[in-house]
């Protein structure tokens, strides 16, 4: 094949999943003629949408021998690892034998000469040579599982930094059964809930799943208190946050909790209990509560999950300590104060005639 034509073909296989599936078919089914069909293009289009995060749940309901498994369990994982060798993929099937076959087929593709020419940076390690799992030198992998199989400790694309960043806070969990021979029958829901407390240890995580009954254990109602029960800027507070939001960039960094912006001149405490949101850098889009602010120096309540570096830009909102004094002086919003600043405290209520010092 002429070099120019070869380069065009390789570029097509790298960028077009449907074309890549065609090439994978020739590797896993040698001697079998591939017959092009429109449904392969549709499957590839939907899998690309899954890759981009536009689709989170996808069911492909086609008759047997329509190449569903080859597209989803063989070609797609190989294509994902080619573009990102650090990806961690769990591929499950209803039967162990089929799950292992798909794993071996995917490994055959990744180890082929044409694949290594397409993706030279996706290399397999020599120490992870199991039928059910192969691993890249970038610590990505494809793990095969089946009904009754175990994936304990295998986080797939769930990363510790993502957990710390709150990306999975209150994520919805659904557990259900399907008739794999006829997906049109729908699903039989077994359990539904949300992610609760999560603990992380050496790359493994354990997540608490809170069911619908969890809502019944929550306290409903409010207590009298001298501090405000509204959150700054919410529908009860009614403060517009735009006038109290500042932008800037980091000029020096101590660690992921403490850093500075030398251009900040607001009074001490102005941003304390406020929120900082990064608008560039590794933490782009992530937010954290400000624990303490003094002119030019910012301390967070918890460290940011990714490195904070000089030049990172941010927006930061003023903080509120929920006292009536701050509500009046800083925000001129006493009319919407959602507390009882003059309610007697515990000491006052427990006073007797013998202990009271003022009348």
Tab-separated table of C-alpha atoms in Angstrom:
chain	number	residue	atom	x	y	z
A	1	UNK	CA	0.000	0.000	0.000
A	2	UNK	CA	1.425	3.445	-0.916
A	3	UNK	CA	2.540	5.434	2.174
A	4	UNK	CA	0.077	8.283	1.542
A	5	UNK	CA	-2.873	5.928	1.262
A	6	UNK	CA	-1.708	4.079	4.361
A	7	UNK	CA	-1.604	7.309	6.386
A	8	UNK	CA	-5.128	8.208	5.252
A	9	UNK	CA	-6.392	4.744	6.217
A	10	UNK	CA	-4.767	4.914	9.658
A	11	UNK	CA	-6.197	8.381	10.290
A	12	UNK	CA	-9.658	7.104	9.344
A	13	UNK	CA	-9.402	4.107	11.682
A	14	UNK	CA	-8.254	6.343	14.552
A	15	UNK	CA	-11.058	8.858	14.132
A	16	UNK	CA	-14.005	6.800	12.880
A	17	UNK	CA	-15.310	4.071	15.193
A	18	UNK	CA	-17.452	2.449	12.481
A	19	UNK	CA	-14.390	1.982	10.261
A	20	UNK	CA	-12.442	0.677	13.254
A	21	UNK	CA	-15.178	-1.918	13.906
A	22	UNK	CA	-14.842	-3.123	10.314
A	23	UNK	CA	-11.105	-3.687	10.806
A	24	UNK	CA	-11.674	-5.461	14.126
A	25	UNK	CA	-14.099	-7.859	12.417
A	26	UNK	CA	-11.349	-9.025	10.058
A	27	UNK	CA	-9.090	-9.799	13.052
A	28	UNK	CA	-11.644	-11.695	15.125
A	29	UNK	CA	-13.299	-13.450	12.172
A	30	UNK	CA	-10.488	-14.337	9.734
A	31	UNK	CA	-11.708	-15.742	6.442
A	32	UNK	CA	-15.243	-14.389	6.937
A	33	UNK	CA	-16.492	-11.755	4.517
A	34	UNK	CA	-17.685	-8.544	6.157
A	35	UNK	CA	-21.021	-7.295	4.813
A	36	UNK	CA	-21.491	-3.555	5.508
A	37	UNK	CA	-24.762	-2.546	7.153
A	38	UNK	CA	-26.258	0.749	8.250
A	39	UNK	CA	-26.913	-0.502	11.781
A	40	UNK	CA	-23.152	-0.660	12.518
A	41	UNK	CA	-22.898	3.063	11.768
A	42	UNK	CA	-25.812	3.734	14.138
A	43	UNK	CA	-24.234	1.653	16.918
A	44	UNK	CA	-20.921	3.478	16.440
A	45	UNK	CA	-22.675	6.851	16.571
A	46	UNK	CA	-24.375	6.007	19.869
A	47	UNK	CA	-21.178	4.587	21.366
A	48	UNK	CA	-19.399	7.815	20.435
A	49	UNK	CA	-22.119	9.717	22.288
A	50	UNK	CA	-21.478	7.499	25.325
A	51	UNK	CA	-17.758	8.269	25.059
A	52	UNK	CA	-18.483	12.000	25.081
A	53	UNK	CA	-20.750	11.608	28.118
A	54	UNK	CA	-23.891	12.610	26.228
A	55	UNK	CA	-25.524	9.206	26.858
A	56	UNK	CA	-25.244	7.468	30.237
A	57	UNK	CA	-27.554	4.488	29.678
A	58	UNK	CA	-27.698	2.663	26.342
A	59	UNK	CA	-29.578	-0.530	25.443
A	60	UNK	CA	-28.908	-2.070	22.006
A	61	UNK	CA	-31.750	-4.451	21.149
A	62	UNK	CA	-30.879	-6.388	17.980
A	63	UNK	CA	-31.252	-10.032	16.892
A	64	UNK	CA	-28.405	-12.500	17.553
A	65	UNK	CA	-25.402	-12.410	15.190
A	66	UNK	CA	-25.859	-8.688	14.529
A	67	UNK	CA	-22.350	-7.870	15.881
A	68	UNK	CA	-23.605	-6.209	19.067
A	69	UNK	CA	-20.982	-7.901	21.231
A	70	UNK	CA	-18.154	-7.279	18.798
A	71	UNK	CA	-19.014	-3.570	18.658
A	72	UNK	CA	-19.567	-3.004	22.378
A	73	UNK	CA	-17.354	-5.562	24.149
A	74	UNK	CA	-14.438	-5.919	21.727
A	75	UNK	CA	-14.007	-2.983	19.343
A	76	UNK	CA	-15.182	-0.148	21.591
A	77	UNK	CA	-12.939	-1.007	24.599
A	78	UNK	CA	-9.943	-1.374	22.260
A	79	UNK	CA	-10.752	1.970	20.635
A	80	UNK	CA	-11.148	3.677	24.028
A	81	UNK	CA	-7.827	2.306	25.287
A	82	UNK	CA	-6.169	3.425	22.075
A	83	UNK	CA	-7.227	7.019	22.651
A	84	UNK	CA	-6.655	6.889	26.419
A	85	UNK	CA	-4.439	4.028	27.718
A	86	UNK	CA	-5.305	4.961	31.326
A	87	UNK	CA	-8.995	4.110	30.925
A	88	UNK	CA	-10.340	1.401	33.215
A	89	UNK	CA	-13.112	-0.653	31.641
A	90	UNK	CA	-15.308	-3.391	33.097
A	91	UNK	CA	-17.096	-5.483	30.445
A	92	UNK	CA	-19.747	-7.859	31.786
A	93	UNK	CA	-21.695	-10.658	30.132
A	94	UNK	CA	-24.355	-13.087	31.309
A	95	UNK	CA	-22.005	-16.092	30.854
A	96	UNK	CA	-18.374	-16.428	31.905
A	97	UNK	CA	-17.344	-18.268	28.728
A	98	UNK	CA	-18.660	-15.472	26.511
A	99	UNK	CA	-17.112	-12.830	28.755
A	100	UNK	CA	-13.700	-14.517	28.492
A	101	UNK	CA	-14.034	-14.887	24.707
A	102	UNK	CA	-14.684	-11.170	24.318
A	103	UNK	CA	-11.700	-10.404	26.546
A	104	UNK	CA	-9.385	-12.600	24.470
A	105	UNK	CA	-10.698	-11.103	21.226
A	106	UNK	CA	-10.101	-7.580	22.530
A	107	UNK	CA	-6.590	-8.528	23.642
A	108	UNK	CA	-5.929	-10.010	20.180
A	109	UNK	CA	-6.894	-6.679	18.617
A	110	UNK	CA	-4.761	-4.595	20.991
A	111	UNK	CA	-1.719	-6.804	20.370
A	112	UNK	CA	-2.065	-6.782	16.572
A	113	UNK	CA	0.531	-4.964	14.480
A	114	UNK	CA	-1.974	-2.678	12.758
A	115	UNK	CA	-3.428	-1.585	16.129
A	116	UNK	CA	0.006	-0.801	17.529
A	117	UNK	CA	0.681	1.243	14.412
A	118	UNK	CA	-2.512	3.223	15.062
A	119	UNK	CA	-1.959	3.654	18.799
A	120	UNK	CA	1.770	3.282	19.552
A	121	UNK	CA	1.390	4.538	23.140
A	122	UNK	CA	-1.095	1.829	24.153
A	123	UNK	CA	1.131	-0.999	25.358
A	124	UNK	CA	0.193	-3.989	27.501
A	125	UNK	CA	2.137	-4.914	30.610
A	126	UNK	CA	3.790	-8.320	30.770
A	127	UNK	CA	2.862	-9.058	34.386
A	128	UNK	CA	-0.927	-8.843	33.899
A	129	UNK	CA	-1.629	-11.784	31.601
A	130	UNK	CA	-4.973	-13.211	32.675
A	131	UNK	CA	-7.755	-14.344	30.408
A	132	UNK	CA	-10.212	-12.052	32.151
A	133	UNK	CA	-8.006	-8.975	32.406
A	134	UNK	CA	-5.238	-7.197	30.578
A	135	UNK	CA	-3.567	-3.979	31.688
A	136	UNK	CA	-1.717	-1.190	29.906
A	137	UNK	CA	1.551	0.414	30.948
A	138	UNK	CA	-0.524	3.519	31.788
A	139	UNK	CA	-2.419	1.387	34.359
A	140	UNK	CA	-5.585	1.270	32.326
A	141	UNK	CA	-7.269	-2.088	31.822
A	142	UNK	CA	-10.136	-4.130	30.451
A	143	UNK	CA	-11.687	-6.493	33.000
A	144	UNK	CA	-14.145	-9.221	32.013
A	145	UNK	CA	-16.869	-10.247	34.435
A	146	UNK	CA	-20.132	-12.184	34.376
A	147	UNK	CA	-23.102	-13.132	36.516
A	148	UNK	CA	-21.705	-14.159	39.890
A	149	UNK	CA	-18.346	-12.562	39.125
A	150	UNK	CA	-16.625	-10.100	41.435
A	151	UNK	CA	-15.459	-6.583	40.625
A	152	UNK	CA	-14.756	-5.593	44.239
A	153	UNK	CA	-12.097	-2.906	44.361
A	154	UNK	CA	-12.189	-2.339	40.606
A	155	UNK	CA	-13.242	1.283	40.318
A	156	UNK	CA	-13.325	1.415	36.510
A	157	UNK	CA	-13.493	5.122	35.593
A	158	UNK	CA	-14.402	6.170	39.150
A	159	UNK	CA	-11.282	7.998	40.368
A	160	UNK	CA	-10.380	9.096	43.874
A	161	UNK	CA	-9.910	12.676	42.727
A	162	UNK	CA	-13.408	12.661	41.192
A	163	UNK	CA	-14.872	11.405	44.461
A	164	UNK	CA	-13.040	14.116	46.401
A	165	UNK	CA	-14.265	16.702	43.908
A	166	UNK	CA	-17.862	15.689	44.613
A	167	UNK	CA	-18.640	14.500	41.087
A	168	UNK	CA	-20.532	11.506	42.478
A	169	UNK	CA	-22.281	13.262	45.371
A	170	UNK	CA	-25.894	12.031	45.491
A	171	UNK	CA	-25.412	10.054	42.253
A	172	UNK	CA	-28.424	7.842	41.533
A	173	UNK	CA	-27.970	4.054	41.668
A	174	UNK	CA	-30.287	1.548	39.991
A	175	UNK	CA	-30.012	-2.241	40.259
A	176	UNK	CA	-32.243	-4.240	37.932
A	177	UNK	CA	-32.636	-7.496	36.043
A	178	UNK	CA	-33.263	-7.950	32.322
A	179	UNK	CA	-34.123	-10.835	30.043
A	180	UNK	CA	-30.983	-10.828	27.923
A	181	UNK	CA	-32.749	-12.836	25.183
A	182	UNK	CA	-35.461	-10.201	24.796
A	183	UNK	CA	-34.579	-6.729	26.079
A	184	UNK	CA	-37.903	-5.372	24.817
A	185	UNK	CA	-39.496	-6.906	27.932
A	186	UNK	CA	-38.009	-4.049	29.924
A	187	UNK	CA	-36.355	-4.162	33.326
A	188	UNK	CA	-37.217	-5.586	36.730
A	189	UNK	CA	-36.054	-3.051	39.294
A	190	UNK	CA	-34.476	-4.562	42.388
A	191	UNK	CA	-33.243	-1.490	44.205
A	192	UNK	CA	-32.925	2.240	43.721
A	193	UNK	CA	-31.097	4.805	45.781
A	194	UNK	CA	-28.372	7.397	45.945
A	195	UNK	CA	-24.693	7.514	46.851
A	196	UNK	CA	-24.199	8.402	50.525
A	197	UNK	CA	-20.946	8.332	52.463
A	198	UNK	CA	-17.867	7.213	50.521
A	199	UNK	CA	-14.548	6.062	51.968
A	200	UNK	CA	-11.362	5.788	49.898
A	201	UNK	CA	-8.307	3.702	50.757
A	202	UNK	CA	-5.372	2.970	48.433
A	203	UNK	CA	-7.342	3.449	45.242
A	204	UNK	CA	-10.341	1.387	46.382
A	205	UNK	CA	-13.613	2.929	47.476
A	206	UNK	CA	-16.647	1.764	49.397
A	207	UNK	CA	-19.874	3.655	48.783
A	208	UNK	CA	-22.979	3.683	50.948
A	209	UNK	CA	-26.205	3.348	48.963
A	210	UNK	CA	-29.090	5.159	50.623
A	211	UNK	CA	-32.532	3.896	49.660
A	212	UNK	CA	-35.910	5.591	49.586
A	213	UNK	CA	-36.456	4.868	53.296
A	214	UNK	CA	-33.479	7.099	54.104
A	215	UNK	CA	-35.670	10.138	53.497
A	216	UNK	CA	-37.914	9.103	56.393
A	217	UNK	CA	-35.014	9.393	58.842
A	218	UNK	CA	-34.301	13.015	57.936
A	219	UNK	CA	-35.363	15.754	60.342
A	220	UNK	CA	-38.018	17.984	58.819
A	221	UNK	CA	-38.663	21.398	60.301
A	222	UNK	CA	-36.620	24.183	61.834
A	223	UNK	CA	-35.689	25.344	65.312
A	224	UNK	CA	-35.579	28.866	66.670
A	225	UNK	CA	-32.029	30.196	66.587
A	226	UNK	CA	-30.240	33.541	66.809
A	227	UNK	CA	-28.411	32.738	63.541
A	228	UNK	CA	-29.950	32.870	60.077
A	229	UNK	CA	-31.296	29.611	58.627
A	230	UNK	CA	-31.163	30.762	55.008
A	231	UNK	CA	-28.210	30.285	52.686
A	232	UNK	CA	-26.646	33.393	51.218
A	233	UNK	CA	-28.234	34.128	47.855
A	234	UNK	CA	-31.057	31.558	48.057
A	235	UNK	CA	-34.785	32.208	47.596
A	236	UNK	CA	-35.267	33.102	51.260
A	237	UNK	CA	-32.216	35.333	51.544
A	238	UNK	CA	-33.045	37.090	48.241
A	239	UNK	CA	-29.596	38.678	47.931
A	240	UNK	CA	-28.341	38.960	44.334
A	241	UNK	CA	-24.807	37.544	44.379
A	242	UNK	CA	-23.386	39.371	41.358
A	243	UNK	CA	-22.376	42.517	43.328
A	244	UNK	CA	-20.675	40.306	45.917
A	245	UNK	CA	-18.706	38.141	43.458
A	246	UNK	CA	-15.076	38.870	42.613
A	247	UNK	CA	-12.752	37.336	40.037
A	248	UNK	CA	-8.984	37.008	39.998
A	249	UNK	CA	-6.028	34.688	39.504
A	250	UNK	CA	-3.684	32.878	41.868
A	251	UNK	CA	-0.321	34.606	42.374
A	252	UNK	CA	1.307	32.198	44.851
A	253	UNK	CA	0.557	28.718	46.212
A	254	UNK	CA	1.423	27.091	49.537
A	255	UNK	CA	-0.597	23.915	48.967
A	256	UNK	CA	-4.022	22.874	47.673
A	257	UNK	CA	-5.651	24.453	50.729
A	258	UNK	CA	-3.708	27.721	51.039
A	259	UNK	CA	-2.857	30.138	48.267
A	260	UNK	CA	-2.871	33.862	47.577
A	261	UNK	CA	-3.997	36.551	45.177
A	262	UNK	CA	-1.920	39.634	45.913
A	263	UNK	CA	-4.451	41.886	44.150
A	264	UNK	CA	-7.216	41.184	46.685
A	265	UNK	CA	-7.785	44.198	48.953
A	266	UNK	CA	-11.138	43.355	50.561
A	267	UNK	CA	-11.249	43.530	54.360
A	268	UNK	CA	-10.344	40.510	56.470
A	269	UNK	CA	-13.238	38.080	56.758
A	270	UNK	CA	-15.036	39.373	53.674
A	271	UNK	CA	-14.826	36.015	51.870
A	272	UNK	CA	-14.795	33.813	55.000
A	273	UNK	CA	-17.592	31.193	54.660
A	274	UNK	CA	-17.931	32.186	51.017
A	275	UNK	CA	-17.289	29.958	48.009
A	276	UNK	CA	-14.460	29.922	45.484
A	277	UNK	CA	-15.009	28.396	42.034
A	278	UNK	CA	-12.052	27.775	39.741
A	279	UNK	CA	-12.554	28.881	36.146
A	280	UNK	CA	-9.349	27.454	34.662
A	281	UNK	CA	-6.660	24.901	35.417
A	282	UNK	CA	-6.997	21.344	36.684
A	283	UNK	CA	-9.825	22.332	39.069
A	284	UNK	CA	-11.864	24.117	36.411
A	285	UNK	CA	-15.539	24.122	37.418
A	286	UNK	CA	-14.911	22.821	40.946
A	287	UNK	CA	-15.875	24.774	44.071
A	288	UNK	CA	-14.879	24.809	47.727
A	289	UNK	CA	-15.878	26.729	50.856
A	290	UNK	CA	-13.491	29.420	52.058
A	291	UNK	CA	-12.476	28.740	55.658
A	292	UNK	CA	-10.583	31.982	56.246
A	293	UNK	CA	-9.732	35.096	54.290
A	294	UNK	CA	-7.290	37.868	55.112
A	295	UNK	CA	-6.308	40.458	52.507
A	296	UNK	CA	-4.644	38.575	49.655
A	297	UNK	CA	-4.588	35.169	51.397
A	298	UNK	CA	-7.179	32.406	51.025
A	299	UNK	CA	-7.543	29.252	53.142
A	300	UNK	CA	-10.053	26.586	52.112
A	301	UNK	CA	-12.133	24.292	54.317
A	302	UNK	CA	-10.838	21.244	52.393
A	303	UNK	CA	-8.032	20.851	49.841
A	304	UNK	CA	-8.862	21.015	46.158
A	305	UNK	CA	-8.646	17.557	44.526
A	306	UNK	CA	-6.202	18.688	41.836
A	307	UNK	CA	-3.087	20.836	41.983
A	308	UNK	CA	-3.603	24.584	42.341
A	309	UNK	CA	-0.972	26.468	40.336
A	310	UNK	CA	-0.021	30.093	39.806
A	311	UNK	CA	-2.162	31.582	37.076
A	312	UNK	CA	-5.326	29.597	37.840
A	313	UNK	CA	-8.328	31.913	37.577
A	314	UNK	CA	-11.326	31.895	39.886
A	315	UNK	CA	-14.512	33.617	40.984
A	316	UNK	CA	-15.203	34.033	44.704
A	317	UNK	CA	-18.339	35.085	46.552
A	318	UNK	CA	-18.554	37.000	49.813
A	319	UNK	CA	-19.238	34.956	52.919
A	320	UNK	CA	-21.894	35.234	55.584
A	321	UNK	CA	-21.503	34.135	59.209
A	322	UNK	CA	-25.322	34.206	59.561
A	323	UNK	CA	-25.382	36.857	62.296
A	324	UNK	CA	-27.766	39.799	62.273
A	325	UNK	CA	-24.814	42.193	62.470
A	326	UNK	CA	-23.294	40.900	59.213
A	327	UNK	CA	-26.707	40.873	57.557
A	328	UNK	CA	-27.159	44.567	58.382
A	329	UNK	CA	-23.645	45.920	57.864
A	330	UNK	CA	-22.447	43.903	54.855
A	331	UNK	CA	-25.658	43.102	52.999
A	332	UNK	CA	-28.292	45.591	54.304
A	333	UNK	CA	-30.728	42.687	54.261
A	334	UNK	CA	-32.181	42.535	57.783
A	335	UNK	CA	-35.706	42.409	56.366
A	336	UNK	CA	-34.945	38.910	55.032
A	337	UNK	CA	-32.991	37.674	58.061
A	338	UNK	CA	-34.270	34.151	58.789
A	339	UNK	CA	-33.353	33.920	62.452
A	340	UNK	CA	-34.420	35.235	65.836
A	341	UNK	CA	-31.478	37.380	66.998
A	342	UNK	CA	-33.164	38.311	70.277
A	343	UNK	CA	-34.379	34.870	71.303
A	344	UNK	CA	-33.117	34.049	74.829
A	345	UNK	CA	-30.198	31.650	74.943
A	346	UNK	CA	-29.942	28.554	77.137
A	347	UNK	CA	-28.141	30.414	79.934
A	348	UNK	CA	-30.846	33.097	80.036
A	349	UNK	CA	-33.665	30.571	80.090
A	350	UNK	CA	-32.064	28.593	82.942
A	351	UNK	CA	-31.534	31.632	85.141
A	352	UNK	CA	-33.314	31.729	88.500
A	353	UNK	CA	-34.006	34.558	90.895
A	354	UNK	CA	-30.798	33.683	92.720
A	355	UNK	CA	-28.547	33.599	89.657
A	356	UNK	CA	-29.979	36.398	87.562
A	357	UNK	CA	-27.721	39.455	87.544
A	358	UNK	CA	-29.985	41.929	85.745
A	359	UNK	CA	-33.685	42.758	85.865
